[in-house]
Amino acid sequence: MPHLIVEYSRNLAGFPEAQALAELNAAVCASPEVADEADLKSRIAPVPQFEIGTAPANRGFVHAQLRLLSGRTPEAKKDLSERVAGVLRRLTPHPAGVMVQLSVEIVDMDRPSYVKERL
Amino acid sequence: MPHLIVEYSRNLAGFPEAQALAELNAAVCASPEVADEADLKSRIAPVPQFEIGTAPANRGFVHAQLRLLSGRTPEAKKDLSERVAGVLRRLTPHPAGVMVQLSVEIVDMDRPSYVKERL
Amino acid sequence: MPHLIVEYSRNLAGFPEAQALAELNAAVCASPEVADEADLKSRIAPVPQFEIGTAPANRGFVHAQLRLLSGRTPEAKKDLSERVAGVLRRLTPHPAGVMVQLSVEIVDMDRPSYVKERL
């Protein structure tokens, strides 16, 4: 059931989107929290129009959101966000002169109302 | 106040976007939880860059998120996710050889801090 | 750490995206809740495919989501959503004959599992 959504500011040119998704999925599916690898649905997209803070600085960001059915322990959630961060830390481009921020967020999804099926 | 956000993987070619939105809005607005039909703001978009799991399989997905002001009963939330799933189950394309997953998530929005107005 | 995501229906032609982001960031960073202005990562994008309600009316919307680490008071959250609404109320275009809705949502992010770093 997990959903992984990665966004990155468009000034991080050359972001290896397909490689990042492949490595993110491998890292997350290796967690004992993911029972079936086919459940992990990941997407990545650049953000064309963004603004970071208020100072006239050259900044970029990559942000990942991992949405899981509720009920995981804090330790499991922290482990998952570190798995995601580990891949993005390694693969995110660092253009010269750009201060790049990385963030990873874990979101609990409401379990009783969730619908999941194969068509 | 509800917000409905539908995403589908780009390999589900021919997704009837406008028809899906029209039928989703009809199904959700027929719920007693929606006081004013004009409150439901729905969007749909393909996901160009995605990866499902780690196996080299041909897979696709459609995912809907319905965001509601907090306070609904579990029964009301389940009914709403089933309304959304019913439409997507019927309208989502099934390309030959693609394993397609459907999921629907209900999200509670923080009520006290929510702003809503007509300009 | 805050993330601000603004979406607007494509029929609000001429939306001043860059100006809106600059003014939103100034308004939000002026809050005592934001310790470092560089933490606020904002994006804005039009929504090409949307449908509001079920009536055959000419409607549009702008919606903002501000995601913050959990732990803020209800008063702080309300103040932040009002800051965002104030800017969007002023800058959102009002095409003739279009009923435009504005909404602002505050989302708590799970603090213990959040990852944040500079690369």
mmCIF file of C-alpha atoms in Angstrom:
data_model
loop_
_atom_site.group_PDB
_atom_site.id
_atom_site.type_symbol
_atom_site.label_atom_id
_atom_site.label_comp_id
_atom_site.label_asym_id
_atom_site.label_seq_id
_atom_site.Cartn_x
_atom_site.Cartn_y
_atom_site.Cartn_z
ATOM 1 C CA MET A 1 0.000 0.000 0.000
ATOM 2 C CA PRO A 2 2.723 2.582 0.343
ATOM 3 C CA HIS A 3 2.736 5.586 -1.915
ATOM 4 C CA LEU A 4 5.984 7.442 -2.452
ATOM 5 C CA ILE A 5 5.893 10.909 -4.001
ATOM 6 C CA VAL A 6 9.151 12.706 -4.783
ATOM 7 C CA GLU A 7 9.354 16.323 -5.935
ATOM 8 C CA TYR A 8 12.464 18.306 -6.788
ATOM 9 C CA SER A 9 12.995 21.893 -7.806
ATOM 10 C CA ARG A 10 13.642 22.289 -11.514
ATOM 11 C CA ASN A 11 17.041 23.901 -10.948
ATOM 12 C CA LEU A 12 18.429 20.472 -9.983
ATOM 13 C CA ALA A 13 19.109 19.691 -13.622
ATOM 14 C CA GLY A 14 19.979 16.156 -14.540
ATOM 15 C CA PHE A 15 18.079 14.559 -11.680
ATOM 16 C CA PRO A 16 18.258 10.813 -12.425
ATOM 17 C CA GLU A 17 14.531 10.198 -12.120
ATOM 18 C CA ALA A 18 14.333 6.592 -13.261
ATOM 19 C CA GLN A 19 17.402 5.532 -11.302
ATOM 20 C CA ALA A 20 16.112 7.275 -8.188
ATOM 21 C CA LEU A 21 12.759 5.496 -8.398
ATOM 22 C CA ALA A 22 14.421 2.126 -8.905
ATOM 23 C CA GLU A 23 16.773 2.595 -5.963
ATOM 24 C CA LEU A 24 14.072 4.085 -3.724
ATOM 25 C CA ASN A 25 11.800 1.145 -4.405
ATOM 26 C CA ALA A 26 14.578 -1.321 -3.673
ATOM 27 C CA ALA A 27 15.417 0.429 -0.406
ATOM 28 C CA VAL A 28 11.817 0.742 0.785
ATOM 29 C CA CYS A 29 10.754 -2.752 -0.300
ATOM 30 C CA ALA A 30 13.695 -4.200 1.663
ATOM 31 C CA SER A 31 11.955 -2.996 4.833
ATOM 32 C CA PRO A 32 10.027 -5.646 6.779
ATOM 33 C CA GLU A 33 7.112 -3.198 6.753
ATOM 34 C CA VAL A 34 6.475 -3.831 3.054
ATOM 35 C CA ALA A 35 4.856 -7.236 2.691
ATOM 36 C CA ASP A 36 4.511 -7.231 -1.110
ATOM 37 C CA GLU A 37 6.904 -5.294 -3.339
ATOM 38 C CA ALA A 38 4.132 -4.703 -5.867
ATOM 39 C CA ASP A 39 2.337 -2.530 -3.314
ATOM 40 C CA LEU A 40 4.823 0.320 -3.510
ATOM 41 C CA LYS A 41 3.695 2.930 -6.006
ATOM 42 C CA SER A 42 6.305 5.648 -6.520
ATOM 43 C CA ARG A 43 6.365 8.778 -8.638
ATOM 44 C CA ILE A 44 8.803 11.601 -9.195
ATOM 45 C CA ALA A 45 8.370 14.986 -10.835
ATOM 46 C CA PRO A 46 10.171 18.293 -11.125
ATOM 47 C CA VAL A 47 8.576 21.440 -9.685
ATOM 48 C CA PRO A 48 8.701 24.162 -12.338
ATOM 49 C CA GLN A 49 7.600 27.132 -10.209
ATOM 50 C CA PHE A 50 9.007 27.337 -6.697
ATOM 51 C CA GLU A 51 10.454 29.803 -4.193
ATOM 52 C CA ILE A 52 12.483 28.946 -1.112
ATOM 53 C CA GLY A 53 12.384 31.490 1.702
ATOM 54 C CA THR A 54 12.742 35.203 1.205
ATOM 55 C CA ALA A 55 16.465 35.828 0.742
ATOM 56 C CA PRO A 56 17.815 36.356 -2.804
ATOM 57 C CA ALA A 57 19.802 33.113 -2.671
ATOM 58 C CA ASN A 58 20.229 30.279 -5.120
ATOM 59 C CA ARG A 59 18.390 27.388 -3.530
ATOM 60 C CA GLY A 60 16.888 24.062 -4.477
ATOM 61 C CA PHE A 61 15.107 21.200 -2.768
ATOM 62 C CA VAL A 62 14.124 17.601 -3.013
ATOM 63 C CA HIS A 63 11.223 16.375 -0.918
ATOM 64 C CA ALA A 64 9.785 12.894 -0.517
ATOM 65 C CA GLN A 65 6.516 11.896 1.047
ATOM 66 C CA LEU A 66 5.907 8.268 1.966
ATOM 67 C CA ARG A 67 2.269 7.487 2.711
ATOM 68 C CA LEU A 68 1.629 4.280 4.683
ATOM 69 C CA LEU A 69 -1.391 2.698 6.276
ATOM 70 C CA SER A 70 -1.526 3.767 9.923
ATOM 71 C CA GLY A 71 -0.248 1.513 12.683
ATOM 72 C CA ARG A 72 3.533 1.508 12.185
ATOM 73 C CA THR A 73 5.775 2.085 15.204
ATOM 74 C CA PRO A 74 7.800 5.290 15.454
ATOM 75 C CA GLU A 75 10.924 3.182 14.966
ATOM 76 C CA ALA A 76 9.598 1.664 11.743
ATOM 77 C CA LYS A 77 8.642 5.077 10.413
ATOM 78 C CA LYS A 78 12.044 6.515 11.223
ATOM 79 C CA ASP A 79 13.730 3.576 9.530
ATOM 80 C CA LEU A 80 11.642 4.102 6.401
ATOM 81 C CA SER A 81 12.363 7.819 6.185
ATOM 82 C CA GLU A 82 16.077 7.075 6.561
ATOM 83 C CA ARG A 83 15.899 4.538 3.744
ATOM 84 C CA VAL A 84 14.393 7.168 1.478
ATOM 85 C CA ALA A 85 16.812 9.859 2.604
ATOM 86 C CA GLY A 86 19.784 7.584 2.007
ATOM 87 C CA VAL A 87 18.969 7.179 -1.665
ATOM 88 C CA LEU A 88 18.141 10.833 -2.265
ATOM 89 C CA ARG A 89 21.238 12.020 -0.405
ATOM 90 C CA ARG A 90 23.340 10.004 -2.834
ATOM 91 C CA LEU A 91 21.533 10.707 -6.102
ATOM 92 C CA THR A 92 20.343 14.311 -5.854
ATOM 93 C CA PRO A 93 22.431 16.614 -8.077
ATOM 94 C CA HIS A 94 24.350 19.478 -6.443
ATOM 95 C CA PRO A 95 24.662 22.228 -9.017
ATOM 96 C CA ALA A 96 27.511 24.624 -8.244
ATOM 97 C CA GLY A 97 26.360 27.533 -6.110
ATOM 98 C CA VAL A 98 22.973 26.071 -5.215
ATOM 99 C CA MET A 99 22.116 25.314 -1.586
ATOM 100 C CA VAL A 100 20.083 22.101 -1.762
ATOM 101 C CA GLN A 101 17.725 20.928 0.961
ATOM 102 C CA LEU A 102 16.534 17.353 1.397
ATOM 103 C CA SER A 103 13.459 16.418 3.407
ATOM 104 C CA VAL A 104 11.475 13.226 3.915
ATOM 105 C CA GLU A 105 8.054 12.988 5.454
ATOM 106 C CA ILE A 106 6.100 9.936 6.588
ATOM 107 C CA VAL A 107 2.305 10.188 6.439
ATOM 108 C CA ASP A 108 -0.172 7.848 8.106
ATOM 109 C CA MET A 109 -3.137 6.958 5.917
ATOM 110 C CA ASP A 110 -6.499 6.175 7.507
ATOM 111 C CA ARG A 111 -6.690 2.404 7.484
ATOM 112 C CA PRO A 112 -10.419 1.645 7.957
ATOM 113 C CA SER A 113 -11.537 3.726 4.988
ATOM 114 C CA TYR A 114 -8.714 2.765 2.643
ATOM 115 C CA VAL A 115 -9.667 0.912 -0.538
ATOM 116 C CA LYS A 116 -7.119 -1.233 -2.326
ATOM 117 C CA GLU A 117 -7.701 -3.744 -5.071
ATOM 118 C CA ARG A 118 -6.403 -5.088 -8.343
ATOM 119 C CA LEU A 119 -8.568 -4.372 -11.348
ATOM 120 C CA MET B 1 -15.057 21.628 1.295
ATOM 121 C CA PRO B 2 -13.959 18.277 -0.043
ATOM 122 C CA HIS B 3 -10.974 18.083 -2.324
ATOM 123 C CA LEU B 4 -10.630 15.087 -4.607
ATOM 124 C CA ILE B 5 -7.276 14.416 -6.281
ATOM 125 C CA VAL B 6 -6.964 11.566 -8.767
ATOM 126 C CA GLU B 7 -3.665 10.407 -10.246
ATOM 127 C CA TYR B 8 -3.096 7.620 -12.732
ATOM 128 C CA SER B 9 0.028 6.153 -14.283
ATOM 129 C CA ARG B 10 0.589 7.318 -17.841
ATOM 130 C CA ASN B 11 0.508 3.772 -19.221
ATOM 131 C CA LEU B 12 -3.271 3.738 -18.697
ATOM 132 C CA ALA B 13 -3.762 5.354 -22.081
ATOM 133 C CA GLY B 14 -7.188 6.678 -22.923
ATOM 134 C CA PHE B 15 -8.189 7.400 -19.341
ATOM 135 C CA PRO B 16 -11.507 9.267 -19.665
ATOM 136 C CA GLU B 17 -10.499 12.192 -17.481
ATOM 137 C CA ALA B 18 -13.502 14.461 -17.953
ATOM 138 C CA GLN B 19 -16.015 11.635 -17.691
ATOM 139 C CA ALA B 20 -14.316 10.327 -14.552
ATOM 140 C CA LEU B 21 -14.446 13.735 -12.877
ATOM 141 C CA ALA B 22 -18.106 14.189 -13.768
ATOM 142 C CA GLU B 23 -19.078 10.762 -12.457
ATOM 143 C CA LEU B 24 -16.901 11.061 -9.362
ATOM 144 C CA ASN B 25 -18.464 14.387 -8.482
ATOM 145 C CA ALA B 26 -21.952 12.996 -8.985
ATOM 146 C CA ALA B 27 -21.180 9.995 -6.778
ATOM 147 C CA VAL B 28 -19.535 11.984 -3.991
ATOM 148 C CA CYS B 29 -22.064 14.837 -4.009
ATOM 149 C CA ALA B 30 -24.867 12.283 -3.633
ATOM 150 C CA SER B 31 -23.475 11.516 -0.166
ATOM 151 C CA PRO B 32 -25.294 13.157 2.756
ATOM 152 C CA GLU B 33 -21.860 14.326 3.919
ATOM 153 C CA VAL B 34 -21.656 16.896 1.132
ATOM 154 C CA ALA B 35 -23.960 19.789 1.970
ATOM 155 C CA ASP B 36 -23.307 21.917 -1.131
ATOM 156 C CA GLU B 37 -22.288 20.343 -4.427
ATOM 157 C CA ALA B 38 -20.231 23.438 -5.302
ATOM 158 C CA ASP B 39 -17.863 22.589 -2.450
ATOM 159 C CA LEU B 40 -16.348 19.576 -4.166
ATOM 160 C CA LYS B 41 -13.213 20.521 -6.037
ATOM 161 C CA SER B 42 -11.823 17.630 -8.069
ATOM 162 C CA ARG B 43 -8.769 17.254 -10.268
ATOM 163 C CA ILE B 44 -7.213 14.482 -12.265
ATOM 164 C CA ALA B 45 -3.778 14.143 -13.829
ATOM 165 C CA PRO B 46 -1.550 11.480 -15.349
ATOM 166 C CA VAL B 47 1.752 10.608 -13.654
ATOM 167 C CA PRO B 48 4.491 10.640 -16.289
ATOM 168 C CA GLN B 49 7.336 9.138 -14.243
ATOM 169 C CA PHE B 50 6.456 6.256 -11.931
ATOM 170 C CA GLU B 51 7.705 2.874 -10.773
ATOM 171 C CA ILE B 52 5.677 0.192 -9.038
ATOM 172 C CA GLY B 53 7.601 -2.224 -6.835
ATOM 173 C CA THR B 54 10.847 -3.862 -7.854
ATOM 174 C CA ALA B 55 9.873 -6.720 -10.167
ATOM 175 C CA PRO B 56 10.237 -6.237 -13.935
ATOM 176 C CA ALA B 57 6.473 -6.380 -14.460
ATOM 177 C CA ASN B 58 4.091 -4.274 -16.479
ATOM 178 C CA ARG B 59 2.065 -2.391 -13.881
ATOM 179 C CA GLY B 60 -0.129 0.639 -13.580
ATOM 180 C CA PHE B 61 -2.151 2.383 -10.917
ATOM 181 C CA VAL B 62 -4.938 4.823 -10.251
ATOM 182 C CA HIS B 63 -5.073 6.517 -6.861
ATOM 183 C CA ALA B 64 -7.625 8.911 -5.434
ATOM 184 C CA GLN B 65 -7.328 11.042 -2.348
ATOM 185 C CA LEU B 66 -10.429 12.626 -0.856
ATOM 186 C CA ARG B 67 -9.683 15.349 1.684
ATOM 187 C CA LEU B 68 -12.533 16.239 4.036
ATOM 188 C CA LEU B 69 -12.875 18.428 7.089
ATOM 189 C CA SER B 70 -12.349 16.261 10.176
ATOM 190 C CA GLY B 71 -15.265 14.932 12.156
ATOM 191 C CA ARG B 72 -16.811 12.318 9.868
ATOM 192 C CA THR B 73 -17.656 8.912 11.274
ATOM 193 C CA PRO B 74 -15.677 5.872 10.136
ATOM 194 C CA GLU B 75 -18.840 4.665 8.384
ATOM 195 C CA ALA B 76 -19.215 7.906 6.452
ATOM 196 C CA LYS B 77 -15.578 7.799 5.399
ATOM 197 C CA LYS B 78 -15.851 4.202 4.246
ATOM 198 C CA ASP B 79 -18.976 5.033 2.274
ATOM 199 C CA LEU B 80 -17.196 7.921 0.564
ATOM 200 C CA SER B 81 -14.163 5.868 -0.394
ATOM 201 C CA GLU B 82 -16.459 3.203 -1.819
ATOM 202 C CA ARG B 83 -18.282 5.820 -3.898
ATOM 203 C CA VAL B 84 -14.980 6.938 -5.384
ATOM 204 C CA ALA B 85 -13.751 3.383 -5.916
ATOM 205 C CA GLY B 86 -16.979 2.418 -7.653
ATOM 206 C CA VAL B 87 -16.507 5.013 -10.360
ATOM 207 C CA LEU B 88 -12.799 4.349 -10.873
ATOM 208 C CA ARG B 89 -13.318 0.581 -10.940
ATOM 209 C CA ARG B 90 -15.693 1.067 -13.840
ATOM 210 C CA LEU B 91 -13.849 3.731 -15.830
ATOM 211 C CA THR B 92 -10.153 2.933 -15.432
ATOM 212 C CA PRO B 93 -8.683 1.451 -18.632
ATOM 213 C CA HIS B 94 -7.172 -2.048 -18.489
ATOM 214 C CA PRO B 95 -4.496 -2.223 -21.174
ATOM 215 C CA ALA B 96 -3.656 -5.783 -22.176
ATOM 216 C CA GLY B 97 -0.851 -7.212 -20.088
ATOM 217 C CA VAL B 98 -0.835 -4.470 -17.475
ATOM 218 C CA MET B 99 -1.631 -5.274 -13.839
ATOM 219 C CA VAL B 100 -3.620 -2.254 -12.636
ATOM 220 C CA GLN B 101 -4.024 -1.308 -8.982
ATOM 221 C CA LEU B 102 -6.768 0.925 -7.621
ATOM 222 C CA SER B 103 -6.560 2.671 -4.263
ATOM 223 C CA VAL B 104 -8.629 5.304 -2.490
ATOM 224 C CA GLU B 105 -7.588 7.236 0.573
ATOM 225 C CA ILE B 106 -9.622 9.486 2.847
ATOM 226 C CA VAL B 107 -7.760 12.316 4.581
ATOM 227 C CA ASP B 108 -9.040 14.377 7.493
ATOM 228 C CA MET B 109 -8.278 18.079 7.186
ATOM 229 C CA ASP B 110 -7.749 20.169 10.319
ATOM 230 C CA ARG B 111 -11.030 21.968 10.798
ATOM 231 C CA PRO B 112 -10.191 24.888 13.146
ATOM 232 C CA SER B 113 -7.452 26.292 10.919
ATOM 233 C CA TYR B 114 -9.208 25.720 7.588
ATOM 234 C CA VAL B 115 -10.042 28.806 5.535
ATOM 235 C CA LYS B 116 -12.802 28.683 2.960
ATOM 236 C CA GLU B 117 -14.441 31.561 1.160
ATOM 237 C CA ARG B 118 -15.752 32.759 -2.160
ATOM 238 C CA LEU B 119 -13.801 35.577 -3.746
ATOM 239 C CA MET C 1 10.576 22.975 7.502
ATOM 240 C CA PRO C 2 7.272 24.255 6.184
ATOM 241 C CA HIS C 3 6.116 23.213 2.763
ATOM 242 C CA LEU C 4 3.588 25.375 0.953
ATOM 243 C CA ILE C 5 1.783 23.952 -2.077
ATOM 244 C CA VAL C 6 -0.569 26.177 -4.065
ATOM 245 C CA GLU C 7 -2.814 24.915 -6.860
ATOM 246 C CA TYR C 8 -5.226 26.926 -8.977
ATOM 247 C CA SER C 9 -7.655 25.961 -11.693
ATOM 248 C CA ARG C 10 -6.381 26.778 -15.155
ATOM 249 C CA ASN C 11 -9.329 29.055 -15.917
ATOM 250 C CA LEU C 12 -7.824 31.680 -13.584
ATOM 251 C CA ALA C 13 -5.718 33.026 -16.434
ATOM 252 C CA GLY C 14 -2.961 35.438 -15.595
ATOM 253 C CA PHE C 15 -2.357 34.125 -12.112
ATOM 254 C CA PRO C 16 0.769 35.990 -10.926
ATOM 255 C CA GLU C 17 2.678 32.887 -9.870
ATOM 256 C CA ALA C 18 6.046 34.392 -9.019
ATOM 257 C CA GLN C 19 4.558 37.380 -7.229
ATOM 258 C CA ALA C 20 2.242 35.129 -5.235
ATOM 259 C CA LEU C 21 5.121 32.924 -4.103
ATOM 260 C CA ALA C 22 7.217 35.931 -3.103
ATOM 261 C CA GLU C 23 4.389 37.500 -1.116
ATOM 262 C CA LEU C 24 3.310 34.204 0.432
ATOM 263 C CA ASN C 25 6.838 33.501 1.595
ATOM 264 C CA ALA C 26 7.158 36.985 3.057
ATOM 265 C CA ALA C 27 3.850 36.622 4.905
ATOM 266 C CA VAL C 28 4.551 33.148 6.264
ATOM 267 C CA CYS C 29 8.189 33.826 7.186
ATOM 268 C CA ALA C 30 7.055 36.862 9.195
ATOM 269 C CA SER C 31 5.322 34.453 11.566
ATOM 270 C CA PRO C 32 7.162 33.662 14.798
ATOM 271 C CA GLU C 33 6.575 29.991 13.954
ATOM 272 C CA VAL C 34 9.171 30.089 11.180
ATOM 273 C CA ALA C 35 12.628 30.163 12.736
ATOM 274 C CA ASP C 36 14.659 30.271 9.511
ATOM 275 C CA GLU C 37 13.262 31.804 6.331
ATOM 276 C CA ALA C 38 15.259 29.338 4.215
ATOM 277 C CA ASP C 39 13.116 26.522 5.592
ATOM 278 C CA LEU C 40 9.993 27.532 3.689
ATOM 279 C CA LYS C 41 9.751 25.669 0.408
ATOM 280 C CA SER C 42 6.846 26.881 -1.711
ATOM 281 C CA ARG C 43 5.508 25.816 -5.076
ATOM 282 C CA ILE C 44 2.599 26.827 -7.268
ATOM 283 C CA ALA C 45 1.050 25.151 -10.278
ATOM 284 C CA PRO C 46 -2.072 25.368 -12.395
ATOM 285 C CA VAL C 47 -4.497 22.424 -12.487
ATOM 286 C CA PRO C 48 -5.290 21.641 -16.122
ATOM 287 C CA GLN C 49 -8.104 19.123 -15.612
ATOM 288 C CA PHE C 50 -10.623 19.913 -12.883
ATOM 289 C CA GLU C 51 -14.332 19.852 -12.120
ATOM 290 C CA ILE C 52 -16.103 21.708 -9.327
ATOM 291 C CA GLY C 53 -19.368 20.218 -8.125
ATOM 292 C CA THR C 54 -22.085 18.978 -10.436
ATOM 293 C CA ALA C 55 -23.926 22.090 -11.649
ATOM 294 C CA PRO C 56 -23.144 23.448 -15.129
ATOM 295 C CA ALA C 57 -21.601 26.617 -13.678
ATOM 296 C CA ASN C 58 -18.428 28.489 -14.457
ATOM 297 C CA ARG C 59 -16.249 27.931 -11.420
ATOM 298 C CA GLY C 60 -12.623 28.130 -10.397
ATOM 299 C CA PHE C 61 -10.552 27.602 -7.290
ATOM 300 C CA VAL C 62 -7.276 28.315 -5.601
ATOM 301 C CA HIS C 63 -6.159 26.016 -2.809
ATOM 302 C CA ALA C 64 -3.110 26.205 -0.569
ATOM 303 C CA GLN C 65 -1.740 23.528 1.708
ATOM 304 C CA LEU C 66 0.807 24.462 4.362
ATOM 305 C CA ARG C 67 2.587 21.454 5.875
ATOM 306 C CA LEU C 68 4.289 22.052 9.230
ATOM 307 C CA LEU C 69 5.993 19.864 11.778
ATOM 308 C CA SER C 70 3.432 18.896 14.408
ATOM 309 C CA GLY C 71 3.224 20.708 17.725
ATOM 310 C CA ARG C 72 1.865 24.129 16.796
ATOM 311 C CA THR C 73 -1.025 25.573 18.805
ATOM 312 C CA PRO C 74 -4.441 25.962 17.179
ATOM 313 C CA GLU C 75 -3.943 29.731 17.369
ATOM 314 C CA ALA C 76 -0.618 29.554 15.525
ATOM 315 C CA LYS C 77 -2.138 27.369 12.842
ATOM 316 C CA LYS C 78 -5.077 29.694 12.378
ATOM 317 C CA ASP C 79 -2.732 32.668 12.129
ATOM 318 C CA LEU C 80 -0.689 30.917 9.461
ATOM 319 C CA SER C 81 -3.697 29.974 7.360
ATOM 320 C CA GLU C 82 -4.908 33.569 7.560
ATOM 321 C CA ARG C 83 -1.524 34.834 6.389
ATOM 322 C CA VAL C 84 -1.739 32.589 3.341
ATOM 323 C CA ALA C 85 -5.365 33.469 2.668
ATOM 324 C CA GLY C 86 -4.621 37.174 2.883
ATOM 325 C CA VAL C 87 -2.148 37.023 0.025
ATOM 326 C CA LEU C 88 -4.247 34.757 -2.173
ATOM 327 C CA ARG C 89 -7.394 36.817 -1.576
ATOM 328 C CA ARG C 90 -5.567 39.835 -2.946
ATOM 329 C CA LEU C 91 -3.703 38.267 -5.866
ATOM 330 C CA THR C 92 -6.040 35.619 -7.264
ATOM 331 C CA PRO C 93 -7.569 36.722 -10.594
ATOM 332 C CA HIS C 94 -11.363 37.023 -10.829
ATOM 333 C CA PRO C 95 -12.304 36.384 -14.453
ATOM 334 C CA ALA C 96 -15.716 37.795 -15.350
ATOM 335 C CA GLY C 97 -18.477 35.273 -14.802
ATOM 336 C CA VAL C 98 -16.358 32.792 -12.844
ATOM 337 C CA MET C 99 -17.243 31.955 -9.232
ATOM 338 C CA VAL C 100 -13.853 31.557 -7.535
ATOM 339 C CA GLN C 101 -13.311 29.660 -4.303
ATOM 340 C CA LEU C 102 -10.328 30.092 -2.005
ATOM 341 C CA SER C 103 -9.290 27.523 0.587
ATOM 342 C CA VAL C 104 -6.293 27.079 2.857
ATOM 343 C CA GLU C 105 -5.415 23.949 4.759
ATOM 344 C CA ILE C 106 -2.842 23.398 7.489
ATOM 345 C CA VAL C 107 -1.332 19.912 7.756
ATOM 346 C CA ASP C 108 0.674 18.540 10.672
ATOM 347 C CA MET C 109 3.707 16.503 9.623
ATOM 348 C CA ASP C 110 4.936 13.660 11.828
ATOM 349 C CA ARG C 111 7.897 15.138 13.675
ATOM 350 C CA PRO C 112 9.823 12.078 14.950
ATOM 351 C CA SER C 113 10.199 10.488 11.525
ATOM 352 C CA TYR C 114 10.872 13.696 9.599
ATOM 353 C CA VAL C 115 14.259 13.989 7.894
ATOM 354 C CA LYS C 116 15.678 17.399 7.056
ATOM 355 C CA GLU C 117 19.191 18.273 6.013
ATOM 356 C CA ARG C 118 21.273 20.383 3.678
ATOM 357 C CA LEU C 119 23.159 18.449 1.041
#
